[in-house]
Amino acid sequence: MTLSRIDRIFLGLCIAGAVIFLCSHPLKANQFGPRSDEGYYYHYSNLVVQKGNNAFKELALWYSTSDEAHKHPAPTRAGYILLTAGLFKIFGPSYSLLGLVSTLSFLLFLAVCFYYSRKHFGRDVALLFMLFLSSSPLMLGLSRRALLDSPINFLWGLAVWLFLDLLSYPALWKYALFILTLSFSMTVKEMSVVLIPFFVLAGVWGHFKGRPVKVWQILGIIFIPVFVVLFFYAGVLGGLEPLRLAATGVFKTHFDIRPGPYAVYFCSGPWFRYVLDFLL
């Protein structure tokens, strides 16, 4: 596919317009939801600022013993909470600061996707890809909220692109950066662990197809992130018992056989709502 110069300029202006609009229209303080997930992320980060790592012990106990807690974001997302707590320590707690983290993460996500899509598929495909990403109402909306959706999208996107790049242009530093990104994403959102089987299967496929993927690298995808994350949480939570409590809370949330009324309500709607979600 080849685009004319005018098409490239037009696409570039559209992408730049979306980015400029996003950066020039941050949400006001009264547009955030203190009683929603945004409020809980704010509370978690502020509690860490006030109590340090002891806050995680309290949150782990609360999350493992309270059914009400499972309706809210997991306080075990320590990677994101520590990052925002550090920003709170420097600049002071505010919802706008959490929104800025989302905005910067979205811009980094666009930059990473453009770089790698251009590297592997050419400039024209990269421009079209950026047009779709930068004009998505859902992604533009989330990039202004005090939520972790934009940061985790950036980490997942970076991990996927690094892995794909590793299959074509192997280098030890790329593998190390990929493992580090995958491990950090697991501390930001626990469900990042579901990426491991896909990376392993893709690595096995690449190995048998003659791609430069070694067996130790495939095994490393399974074991290295898990051990890194376990040591990280053992240090942050202050021992194995708080770690067990935190894991109990996570398993109750994601694998409890009882249907959650909030999940049932969220997944309800007409048959085409999933098509709309996908298009957004």
PDB file of C-alpha atoms in Angstrom:
ATOM      1  CA  MET A   1       0.000   0.000   0.000  1.00  0.00           C
ATOM      2  CA  THR A   2       1.296   3.422  -0.997  1.00  0.00           C
ATOM      3  CA  LEU A   3      -0.178   6.746   0.058  1.00  0.00           C
ATOM      4  CA  SER A   4       0.318  10.015  -1.751  1.00  0.00           C
ATOM      5  CA  ARG A   5       2.066  12.888  -0.058  1.00  0.00           C
ATOM      6  CA  ILE A   6      -1.236  14.712   0.385  1.00  0.00           C
ATOM      7  CA  ASP A   7      -2.756  11.656   2.073  1.00  0.00           C
ATOM      8  CA  ARG A   8       0.189  11.436   4.441  1.00  0.00           C
ATOM      9  CA  ILE A   9      -0.081  15.115   5.332  1.00  0.00           C
ATOM     10  CA  PHE A  10      -3.818  14.763   5.898  1.00  0.00           C
ATOM     11  CA  LEU A  11      -3.391  11.724   8.143  1.00  0.00           C
ATOM     12  CA  GLY A  12      -0.582  13.441  10.024  1.00  0.00           C
ATOM     13  CA  LEU A  13      -2.772  16.495  10.639  1.00  0.00           C
ATOM     14  CA  CYS A  14      -5.640  14.305  11.866  1.00  0.00           C
ATOM     15  CA  ILE A  15      -3.377  12.485  14.299  1.00  0.00           C
ATOM     16  CA  ALA A  16      -1.773  15.720  15.492  1.00  0.00           C
ATOM     17  CA  GLY A  17      -5.224  17.283  15.908  1.00  0.00           C
ATOM     18  CA  ALA A  18      -6.413  14.418  18.107  1.00  0.00           C
ATOM     19  CA  VAL A  19      -3.279  14.609  20.261  1.00  0.00           C
ATOM     20  CA  ILE A  20      -3.466  18.414  20.579  1.00  0.00           C
ATOM     21  CA  PHE A  21      -7.149  18.216  21.516  1.00  0.00           C
ATOM     22  CA  LEU A  22      -6.376  15.615  24.157  1.00  0.00           C
ATOM     23  CA  CYS A  23      -3.516  17.580  25.703  1.00  0.00           C
ATOM     24  CA  SER A  24      -5.412  20.879  25.680  1.00  0.00           C
ATOM     25  CA  HIS A  25      -8.599  19.517  27.268  1.00  0.00           C
ATOM     26  CA  PRO A  26      -7.705  17.810  30.564  1.00  0.00           C
ATOM     27  CA  LEU A  27     -10.553  17.007  32.908  1.00  0.00           C
ATOM     28  CA  LYS A  28     -11.330  19.428  35.711  1.00  0.00           C
ATOM     29  CA  ALA A  29     -11.135  18.301  39.332  1.00  0.00           C
ATOM     30  CA  ASN A  30     -14.931  18.068  39.649  1.00  0.00           C
ATOM     31  CA  GLN A  31     -15.168  15.764  36.615  1.00  0.00           C
ATOM     32  CA  PHE A  32     -13.483  12.831  38.335  1.00  0.00           C
ATOM     33  CA  GLY A  33     -15.400  10.244  40.350  1.00  0.00           C
ATOM     34  CA  PRO A  34     -14.329  10.067  44.008  1.00  0.00           C
ATOM     35  CA  ARG A  35     -16.812   7.216  44.626  1.00  0.00           C
ATOM     36  CA  SER A  36     -15.782   5.260  41.535  1.00  0.00           C
ATOM     37  CA  ASP A  37     -12.595   3.335  40.708  1.00  0.00           C
ATOM     38  CA  GLU A  38     -10.811   6.668  40.353  1.00  0.00           C
ATOM     39  CA  GLY A  39     -11.504   7.421  43.990  1.00  0.00           C
ATOM     40  CA  TYR A  40     -10.108   4.089  45.111  1.00  0.00           C
ATOM     41  CA  TYR A  41      -6.873   4.501  43.149  1.00  0.00           C
ATOM     42  CA  TYR A  42      -6.544   7.968  44.683  1.00  0.00           C
ATOM     43  CA  HIS A  43      -7.185   6.526  48.157  1.00  0.00           C
ATOM     44  CA  TYR A  44      -4.691   3.673  47.709  1.00  0.00           C
ATOM     45  CA  SER A  45      -1.912   6.009  46.534  1.00  0.00           C
ATOM     46  CA  ASN A  46      -2.588   8.569  49.236  1.00  0.00           C
ATOM     47  CA  LEU A  47      -2.596   5.846  51.897  1.00  0.00           C
ATOM     48  CA  VAL A  48       0.834   4.662  50.738  1.00  0.00           C
ATOM     49  CA  VAL A  49       2.118   8.234  50.955  1.00  0.00           C
ATOM     50  CA  GLN A  50       0.878   8.447  54.554  1.00  0.00           C
ATOM     51  CA  LYS A  51       1.789   4.977  55.845  1.00  0.00           C
ATOM     52  CA  GLY A  52       4.411   3.618  53.461  1.00  0.00           C
ATOM     53  CA  ASN A  53       4.497  -0.137  52.828  1.00  0.00           C
ATOM     54  CA  ASN A  54       2.343  -0.742  55.905  1.00  0.00           C
ATOM     55  CA  ALA A  55      -0.548   0.538  53.827  1.00  0.00           C
ATOM     56  CA  PHE A  56      -0.256  -2.497  51.556  1.00  0.00           C
ATOM     57  CA  LYS A  57      -0.565  -4.845  54.556  1.00  0.00           C
ATOM     58  CA  GLU A  58      -3.805  -3.138  55.611  1.00  0.00           C
ATOM     59  CA  LEU A  59      -5.146  -3.158  52.061  1.00  0.00           C
ATOM     60  CA  ALA A  60      -4.237  -6.839  51.575  1.00  0.00           C
ATOM     61  CA  LEU A  61      -6.101  -7.792  54.763  1.00  0.00           C
ATOM     62  CA  TRP A  62      -9.135  -5.715  53.739  1.00  0.00           C
ATOM     63  CA  TYR A  63      -9.167  -7.122  50.233  1.00  0.00           C
ATOM     64  CA  SER A  64      -8.933 -10.754  51.377  1.00  0.00           C
ATOM     65  CA  THR A  65     -11.670 -10.568  54.025  1.00  0.00           C
ATOM     66  CA  SER A  66     -14.248  -8.119  52.660  1.00  0.00           C
ATOM     67  CA  ASP A  67     -16.745  -9.104  49.964  1.00  0.00           C
ATOM     68  CA  GLU A  68     -17.380  -5.408  49.377  1.00  0.00           C
ATOM     69  CA  ALA A  69     -13.715  -4.929  48.474  1.00  0.00           C
ATOM     70  CA  HIS A  70     -14.034  -7.246  45.478  1.00  0.00           C
ATOM     71  CA  LYS A  71     -16.339  -4.729  43.785  1.00  0.00           C
ATOM     72  CA  HIS A  72     -13.491  -2.252  43.620  1.00  0.00           C
ATOM     73  CA  PRO A  73     -10.008  -2.186  42.030  1.00  0.00           C
ATOM     74  CA  ALA A  74      -7.498  -4.575  43.546  1.00  0.00           C
ATOM     75  CA  PRO A  75      -5.086  -2.793  45.921  1.00  0.00           C
ATOM     76  CA  THR A  76      -2.519  -5.408  44.906  1.00  0.00           C
ATOM     77  CA  ARG A  77      -1.733  -3.393  41.766  1.00  0.00           C
ATOM     78  CA  ALA A  78       1.343  -2.144  43.554  1.00  0.00           C
ATOM     79  CA  GLY A  79       3.329  -1.135  40.480  1.00  0.00           C
ATOM     80  CA  TYR A  80       0.790   1.511  39.535  1.00  0.00           C
ATOM     81  CA  ILE A  81       0.046   2.517  43.133  1.00  0.00           C
ATOM     82  CA  LEU A  82       3.730   2.998  44.007  1.00  0.00           C
ATOM     83  CA  LEU A  83       4.265   5.063  40.861  1.00  0.00           C
ATOM     84  CA  THR A  84       1.349   7.372  41.589  1.00  0.00           C
ATOM     85  CA  ALA A  85       2.200   7.501  45.296  1.00  0.00           C
ATOM     86  CA  GLY A  86       5.673   8.721  44.343  1.00  0.00           C
ATOM     87  CA  LEU A  87       4.123  11.453  42.194  1.00  0.00           C
ATOM     88  CA  PHE A  88       1.775  12.354  45.051  1.00  0.00           C
ATOM     89  CA  LYS A  89       4.808  12.665  47.321  1.00  0.00           C
ATOM     90  CA  ILE A  90       6.483  15.084  44.904  1.00  0.00           C
ATOM     91  CA  PHE A  91       3.577  17.132  43.542  1.00  0.00           C
ATOM     92  CA  GLY A  92       0.847  16.548  46.103  1.00  0.00           C
ATOM     93  CA  PRO A  93      -2.217  14.298  45.755  1.00  0.00           C
ATOM     94  CA  SER A  94      -4.717  15.229  43.049  1.00  0.00           C
ATOM     95  CA  TYR A  95      -6.989  13.512  40.570  1.00  0.00           C
ATOM     96  CA  SER A  96      -5.587  15.697  37.807  1.00  0.00           C
ATOM     97  CA  LEU A  97      -2.155  14.156  38.387  1.00  0.00           C
ATOM     98  CA  LEU A  98      -3.594  10.661  37.927  1.00  0.00           C
ATOM     99  CA  GLY A  99      -5.279  11.887  34.753  1.00  0.00           C
ATOM    100  CA  LEU A 100      -1.943  13.236  33.520  1.00  0.00           C
ATOM    101  CA  VAL A 101      -0.359   9.816  34.048  1.00  0.00           C
ATOM    102  CA  SER A 102      -3.049   8.361  31.776  1.00  0.00           C
ATOM    103  CA  THR A 103      -2.481  11.046  29.136  1.00  0.00           C
ATOM    104  CA  LEU A 104       1.286  10.544  29.075  1.00  0.00           C
ATOM    105  CA  SER A 105       0.827   6.761  28.935  1.00  0.00           C
ATOM    106  CA  PHE A 106      -1.492   7.122  25.944  1.00  0.00           C
ATOM    107  CA  LEU A 107       1.007   9.351  24.122  1.00  0.00           C
ATOM    108  CA  LEU A 108       3.800   6.853  24.838  1.00  0.00           C
ATOM    109  CA  PHE A 109       1.539   4.074  23.573  1.00  0.00           C
ATOM    110  CA  LEU A 110       1.022   5.970  20.303  1.00  0.00           C
ATOM    111  CA  ALA A 111       4.761   6.598  19.957  1.00  0.00           C
ATOM    112  CA  VAL A 112       5.659   2.941  20.546  1.00  0.00           C
ATOM    113  CA  CYS A 113       3.005   1.687  18.114  1.00  0.00           C
ATOM    114  CA  PHE A 114       4.092   4.151  15.437  1.00  0.00           C
ATOM    115  CA  TYR A 115       7.771   3.269  15.803  1.00  0.00           C
ATOM    116  CA  TYR A 116       7.318  -0.489  15.569  1.00  0.00           C
ATOM    117  CA  SER A 117       4.532  -0.493  12.974  1.00  0.00           C
ATOM    118  CA  ARG A 118       6.649   1.739  10.762  1.00  0.00           C
ATOM    119  CA  LYS A 119       9.673  -0.509  11.331  1.00  0.00           C
ATOM    120  CA  HIS A 120       7.825  -3.693  10.397  1.00  0.00           C
ATOM    121  CA  PHE A 121       5.072  -2.569   8.004  1.00  0.00           C
ATOM    122  CA  GLY A 122       6.152   0.760   6.548  1.00  0.00           C
ATOM    123  CA  ARG A 123       5.241   4.401   7.056  1.00  0.00           C
ATOM    124  CA  ASP A 124       1.876   4.323   5.303  1.00  0.00           C
ATOM    125  CA  VAL A 125       0.523   1.434   7.369  1.00  0.00           C
ATOM    126  CA  ALA A 126       1.865   3.113  10.505  1.00  0.00           C
ATOM    127  CA  LEU A 127       0.029   6.361   9.689  1.00  0.00           C
ATOM    128  CA  LEU A 128      -3.272   4.551   9.148  1.00  0.00           C
ATOM    129  CA  PHE A 129      -2.746   2.575  12.340  1.00  0.00           C
ATOM    130  CA  MET A 130      -2.077   5.788  14.262  1.00  0.00           C
ATOM    131  CA  LEU A 131      -5.229   7.354  12.812  1.00  0.00           C
ATOM    132  CA  PHE A 132      -7.370   4.544  14.215  1.00  0.00           C
ATOM    133  CA  LEU A 133      -5.653   4.584  17.597  1.00  0.00           C
ATOM    134  CA  SER A 134      -5.566   8.352  18.062  1.00  0.00           C
ATOM    135  CA  SER A 135      -9.225   8.799  17.070  1.00  0.00           C
ATOM    136  CA  SER A 136     -10.689   6.020  19.221  1.00  0.00           C
ATOM    137  CA  PRO A 137     -13.328   7.612  21.502  1.00  0.00           C
ATOM    138  CA  LEU A 138     -12.760   4.932  24.132  1.00  0.00           C
ATOM    139  CA  MET A 139      -8.985   5.364  24.235  1.00  0.00           C
ATOM    140  CA  LEU A 140      -9.232   9.163  24.145  1.00  0.00           C
ATOM    141  CA  GLY A 141     -11.715   9.046  27.008  1.00  0.00           C
ATOM    142  CA  LEU A 142      -9.650   6.696  29.145  1.00  0.00           C
ATOM    143  CA  SER A 143      -6.505   8.736  28.505  1.00  0.00           C
ATOM    144  CA  ARG A 144      -7.992  11.560  30.603  1.00  0.00           C
ATOM    145  CA  ARG A 145      -9.331   9.462  33.477  1.00  0.00           C
ATOM    146  CA  ALA A 146      -7.633   8.701  36.797  1.00  0.00           C
ATOM    147  CA  LEU A 147      -7.542   5.004  35.900  1.00  0.00           C
ATOM    148  CA  LEU A 148      -4.808   2.539  34.992  1.00  0.00           C
ATOM    149  CA  ASP A 149      -6.262   1.525  31.606  1.00  0.00           C
ATOM    150  CA  SER A 150      -3.938   3.799  29.610  1.00  0.00           C
ATOM    151  CA  PRO A 151      -0.785   2.828  31.553  1.00  0.00           C
ATOM    152  CA  ILE A 152      -1.529  -0.882  31.195  1.00  0.00           C
ATOM    153  CA  ASN A 153      -2.329  -0.460  27.478  1.00  0.00           C
ATOM    154  CA  PHE A 154       1.085   1.129  27.049  1.00  0.00           C
ATOM    155  CA  LEU A 155       2.832  -1.705  28.913  1.00  0.00           C
ATOM    156  CA  TRP A 156       0.933  -4.423  27.062  1.00  0.00           C
ATOM    157  CA  GLY A 157       1.544  -2.733  23.732  1.00  0.00           C
ATOM    158  CA  LEU A 158       5.250  -2.350  24.478  1.00  0.00           C
ATOM    159  CA  ALA A 159       5.526  -5.999  25.565  1.00  0.00           C
ATOM    160  CA  VAL A 160       3.795  -7.275  22.409  1.00  0.00           C
ATOM    161  CA  TRP A 161       5.873  -5.104  20.078  1.00  0.00           C
ATOM    162  CA  LEU A 162       9.116  -6.036  21.844  1.00  0.00           C
ATOM    163  CA  PHE A 163       8.270  -9.716  21.525  1.00  0.00           C
ATOM    164  CA  LEU A 164       7.406  -9.418  17.831  1.00  0.00           C
ATOM    165  CA  ASP A 165      10.581  -7.426  17.238  1.00  0.00           C
ATOM    166  CA  LEU A 166      12.543 -10.073  19.126  1.00  0.00           C
ATOM    167  CA  LEU A 167      11.285 -12.752  16.729  1.00  0.00           C
ATOM    168  CA  SER A 168      12.675 -10.849  13.753  1.00  0.00           C
ATOM    169  CA  TYR A 169      15.687  -9.041  15.196  1.00  0.00           C
ATOM    170  CA  PRO A 170      16.969 -11.001  18.216  1.00  0.00           C
ATOM    171  CA  ALA A 171      19.097  -9.271  20.830  1.00  0.00           C
ATOM    172  CA  LEU A 172      19.706 -10.007  24.488  1.00  0.00           C
ATOM    173  CA  TRP A 173      18.838  -6.444  25.557  1.00  0.00           C
ATOM    174  CA  LYS A 174      15.480  -6.706  23.767  1.00  0.00           C
ATOM    175  CA  TYR A 175      14.715  -9.934  25.594  1.00  0.00           C
ATOM    176  CA  ALA A 176      15.675  -8.367  28.938  1.00  0.00           C
ATOM    177  CA  LEU A 177      13.517  -5.294  28.226  1.00  0.00           C
ATOM    178  CA  PHE A 178      10.627  -7.525  27.181  1.00  0.00           C
ATOM    179  CA  ILE A 179      10.848  -9.586  30.388  1.00  0.00           C
ATOM    180  CA  LEU A 180      11.108  -6.404  32.484  1.00  0.00           C
ATOM    181  CA  THR A 181       8.062  -4.879  30.757  1.00  0.00           C
ATOM    182  CA  LEU A 182       6.019  -8.058  31.158  1.00  0.00           C
ATOM    183  CA  SER A 183       6.988  -8.343  34.829  1.00  0.00           C
ATOM    184  CA  PHE A 184       6.129  -4.722  35.558  1.00  0.00           C
ATOM    185  CA  SER A 185       2.784  -5.068  33.771  1.00  0.00           C
ATOM    186  CA  MET A 186       1.927  -7.942  36.136  1.00  0.00           C
ATOM    187  CA  THR A 187       2.437  -5.604  39.104  1.00  0.00           C
ATOM    188  CA  VAL A 188       0.230  -2.965  37.476  1.00  0.00           C
ATOM    189  CA  LYS A 189      -2.631  -5.325  36.646  1.00  0.00           C
ATOM    190  CA  GLU A 190      -2.734  -8.917  37.806  1.00  0.00           C
ATOM    191  CA  MET A 191      -4.471 -10.232  34.689  1.00  0.00           C
ATOM    192  CA  SER A 192      -1.317  -9.483  32.684  1.00  0.00           C
ATOM    193  CA  VAL A 193      -0.339 -13.028  33.621  1.00  0.00           C
ATOM    194  CA  VAL A 194      -2.671 -14.322  30.886  1.00  0.00           C
ATOM    195  CA  LEU A 195      -0.230 -12.935  28.304  1.00  0.00           C
ATOM    196  CA  ILE A 196       2.401 -15.502  29.294  1.00  0.00           C
ATOM    197  CA  PRO A 197       0.749 -18.525  27.578  1.00  0.00           C
ATOM    198  CA  PHE A 198       0.356 -16.565  24.343  1.00  0.00           C
ATOM    199  CA  PHE A 199       3.985 -15.476  24.364  1.00  0.00           C
ATOM    200  CA  VAL A 200       5.093 -19.031  25.138  1.00  0.00           C
ATOM    201  CA  LEU A 201       3.003 -20.520  22.316  1.00  0.00           C
ATOM    202  CA  ALA A 202       4.242 -17.874  19.889  1.00  0.00           C
ATOM    203  CA  GLY A 203       7.812 -18.560  21.001  1.00  0.00           C
ATOM    204  CA  VAL A 204       7.403 -22.315  20.490  1.00  0.00           C
ATOM    205  CA  TRP A 205       5.874 -21.705  17.062  1.00  0.00           C
ATOM    206  CA  GLY A 206       8.740 -19.382  16.146  1.00  0.00           C
ATOM    207  CA  HIS A 207      11.329 -21.885  17.375  1.00  0.00           C
ATOM    208  CA  PHE A 208       9.964 -24.681  15.160  1.00  0.00           C
ATOM    209  CA  LYS A 209       9.593 -22.295  12.228  1.00  0.00           C
ATOM    210  CA  GLY A 210      13.275 -21.489  12.366  1.00  0.00           C
ATOM    211  CA  ARG A 211      12.990 -18.127  14.094  1.00  0.00           C
ATOM    212  CA  PRO A 212      15.942 -17.220  16.362  1.00  0.00           C
ATOM    213  CA  VAL A 213      14.094 -18.092  19.579  1.00  0.00           C
ATOM    214  CA  LYS A 214      16.000 -20.292  22.007  1.00  0.00           C
ATOM    215  CA  VAL A 215      14.494 -22.818  24.387  1.00  0.00           C
ATOM    216  CA  TRP A 216      15.905 -21.048  27.465  1.00  0.00           C
ATOM    217  CA  GLN A 217      14.213 -17.837  26.341  1.00  0.00           C
ATOM    218  CA  ILE A 218      10.846 -19.590  26.115  1.00  0.00           C
ATOM    219  CA  LEU A 219      11.309 -21.087  29.584  1.00  0.00           C
ATOM    220  CA  GLY A 220      12.374 -17.666  30.828  1.00  0.00           C
ATOM    221  CA  ILE A 221       9.043 -16.193  29.739  1.00  0.00           C
ATOM    222  CA  ILE A 222       7.332 -18.660  32.068  1.00  0.00           C
ATOM    223  CA  PHE A 223       9.539 -18.498  35.143  1.00  0.00           C
ATOM    224  CA  ILE A 224      11.411 -15.182  35.265  1.00  0.00           C
ATOM    225  CA  PRO A 225       8.385 -12.835  35.472  1.00  0.00           C
ATOM    226  CA  VAL A 226       6.683 -15.055  38.045  1.00  0.00           C
ATOM    227  CA  PHE A 227       9.717 -15.123  40.357  1.00  0.00           C
ATOM    228  CA  VAL A 228      10.401 -11.404  39.866  1.00  0.00           C
ATOM    229  CA  VAL A 229       6.804 -10.531  40.740  1.00  0.00           C
ATOM    230  CA  LEU A 230       6.737 -12.860  43.763  1.00  0.00           C
ATOM    231  CA  PHE A 231       9.916 -11.319  45.180  1.00  0.00           C
ATOM    232  CA  PHE A 232       8.572  -7.843  44.437  1.00  0.00           C
ATOM    233  CA  TYR A 233       5.325  -8.470  46.299  1.00  0.00           C
ATOM    234  CA  ALA A 234       7.049 -10.228  49.182  1.00  0.00           C
ATOM    235  CA  GLY A 235       9.182  -7.117  49.617  1.00  0.00           C
ATOM    236  CA  VAL A 236       6.381  -4.593  49.165  1.00  0.00           C
ATOM    237  CA  LEU A 237       3.897  -6.428  51.378  1.00  0.00           C
ATOM    238  CA  GLY A 238       6.494  -7.268  53.987  1.00  0.00           C
ATOM    239  CA  GLY A 239       6.389 -11.053  54.087  1.00  0.00           C
ATOM    240  CA  LEU A 240       4.711 -14.204  52.863  1.00  0.00           C
ATOM    241  CA  GLU A 241       1.562 -13.931  54.987  1.00  0.00           C
ATOM    242  CA  PRO A 242       0.451 -10.568  53.511  1.00  0.00           C
ATOM    243  CA  LEU A 243       1.321 -12.027  50.109  1.00  0.00           C
ATOM    244  CA  ARG A 244      -0.961 -14.988  50.779  1.00  0.00           C
ATOM    245  CA  LEU A 245      -3.779 -12.652  51.870  1.00  0.00           C
ATOM    246  CA  ALA A 246      -3.365 -10.533  48.751  1.00  0.00           C
ATOM    247  CA  ALA A 247      -3.384 -13.616  46.504  1.00  0.00           C
ATOM    248  CA  THR A 248      -6.514 -14.868  48.288  1.00  0.00           C
ATOM    249  CA  GLY A 249      -8.289 -11.616  47.511  1.00  0.00           C
ATOM    250  CA  VAL A 250      -7.273 -11.727  43.849  1.00  0.00           C
ATOM    251  CA  PHE A 251      -8.413 -15.339  43.443  1.00  0.00           C
ATOM    252  CA  LYS A 252     -11.732 -14.592  45.108  1.00  0.00           C
ATOM    253  CA  THR A 253     -12.301 -11.721  42.710  1.00  0.00           C
ATOM    254  CA  HIS A 254     -11.425 -13.525  39.488  1.00  0.00           C
ATOM    255  CA  PHE A 255     -12.225 -17.180  40.188  1.00  0.00           C
ATOM    256  CA  ASP A 256     -15.117 -17.144  42.665  1.00  0.00           C
ATOM    257  CA  ILE A 257     -17.841 -19.490  41.375  1.00  0.00           C
ATOM    258  CA  ARG A 258     -20.570 -17.148  42.624  1.00  0.00           C
ATOM    259  CA  PRO A 259     -21.681 -14.731  39.900  1.00  0.00           C
ATOM    260  CA  GLY A 260     -20.978 -11.115  40.778  1.00  0.00           C
ATOM    261  CA  PRO A 261     -24.044  -8.881  40.286  1.00  0.00           C
ATOM    262  CA  TYR A 262     -21.867  -6.050  39.015  1.00  0.00           C
ATOM    263  CA  ALA A 263     -20.191  -8.292  36.443  1.00  0.00           C
ATOM    264  CA  VAL A 264     -23.560  -9.664  35.315  1.00  0.00           C
ATOM    265  CA  TYR A 265     -24.945  -6.155  34.939  1.00  0.00           C
ATOM    266  CA  PHE A 266     -21.855  -4.946  33.080  1.00  0.00           C
ATOM    267  CA  CYS A 267     -21.995  -7.829  30.605  1.00  0.00           C
ATOM    268  CA  SER A 268     -25.731  -7.472  29.968  1.00  0.00           C
ATOM    269  CA  GLY A 269     -27.250  -5.660  27.031  1.00  0.00           C
ATOM    270  CA  PRO A 270     -28.239  -6.291  23.409  1.00  0.00           C
ATOM    271  CA  TRP A 271     -26.352  -8.796  21.311  1.00  0.00           C
ATOM    272  CA  PHE A 272     -24.539  -6.069  19.401  1.00  0.00           C
ATOM    273  CA  ARG A 273     -23.096  -4.288  22.460  1.00  0.00           C
ATOM    274  CA  TYR A 274     -19.886  -6.323  22.118  1.00  0.00           C
ATOM    275  CA  VAL A 275     -19.580  -5.187  18.500  1.00  0.00           C
ATOM    276  CA  LEU A 276     -19.915  -1.585  19.682  1.00  0.00           C
ATOM    277  CA  ASP A 277     -17.330  -2.175  22.429  1.00  0.00           C
ATOM    278  CA  PHE A 278     -14.942  -3.583  19.841  1.00  0.00           C
ATOM    279  CA  LEU A 279     -15.445  -0.662  17.450  1.00  0.00           C
ATOM    280  CA  LEU A 280     -14.791   1.819  20.254  1.00  0.00           C
TER     281      LEU A 280
END
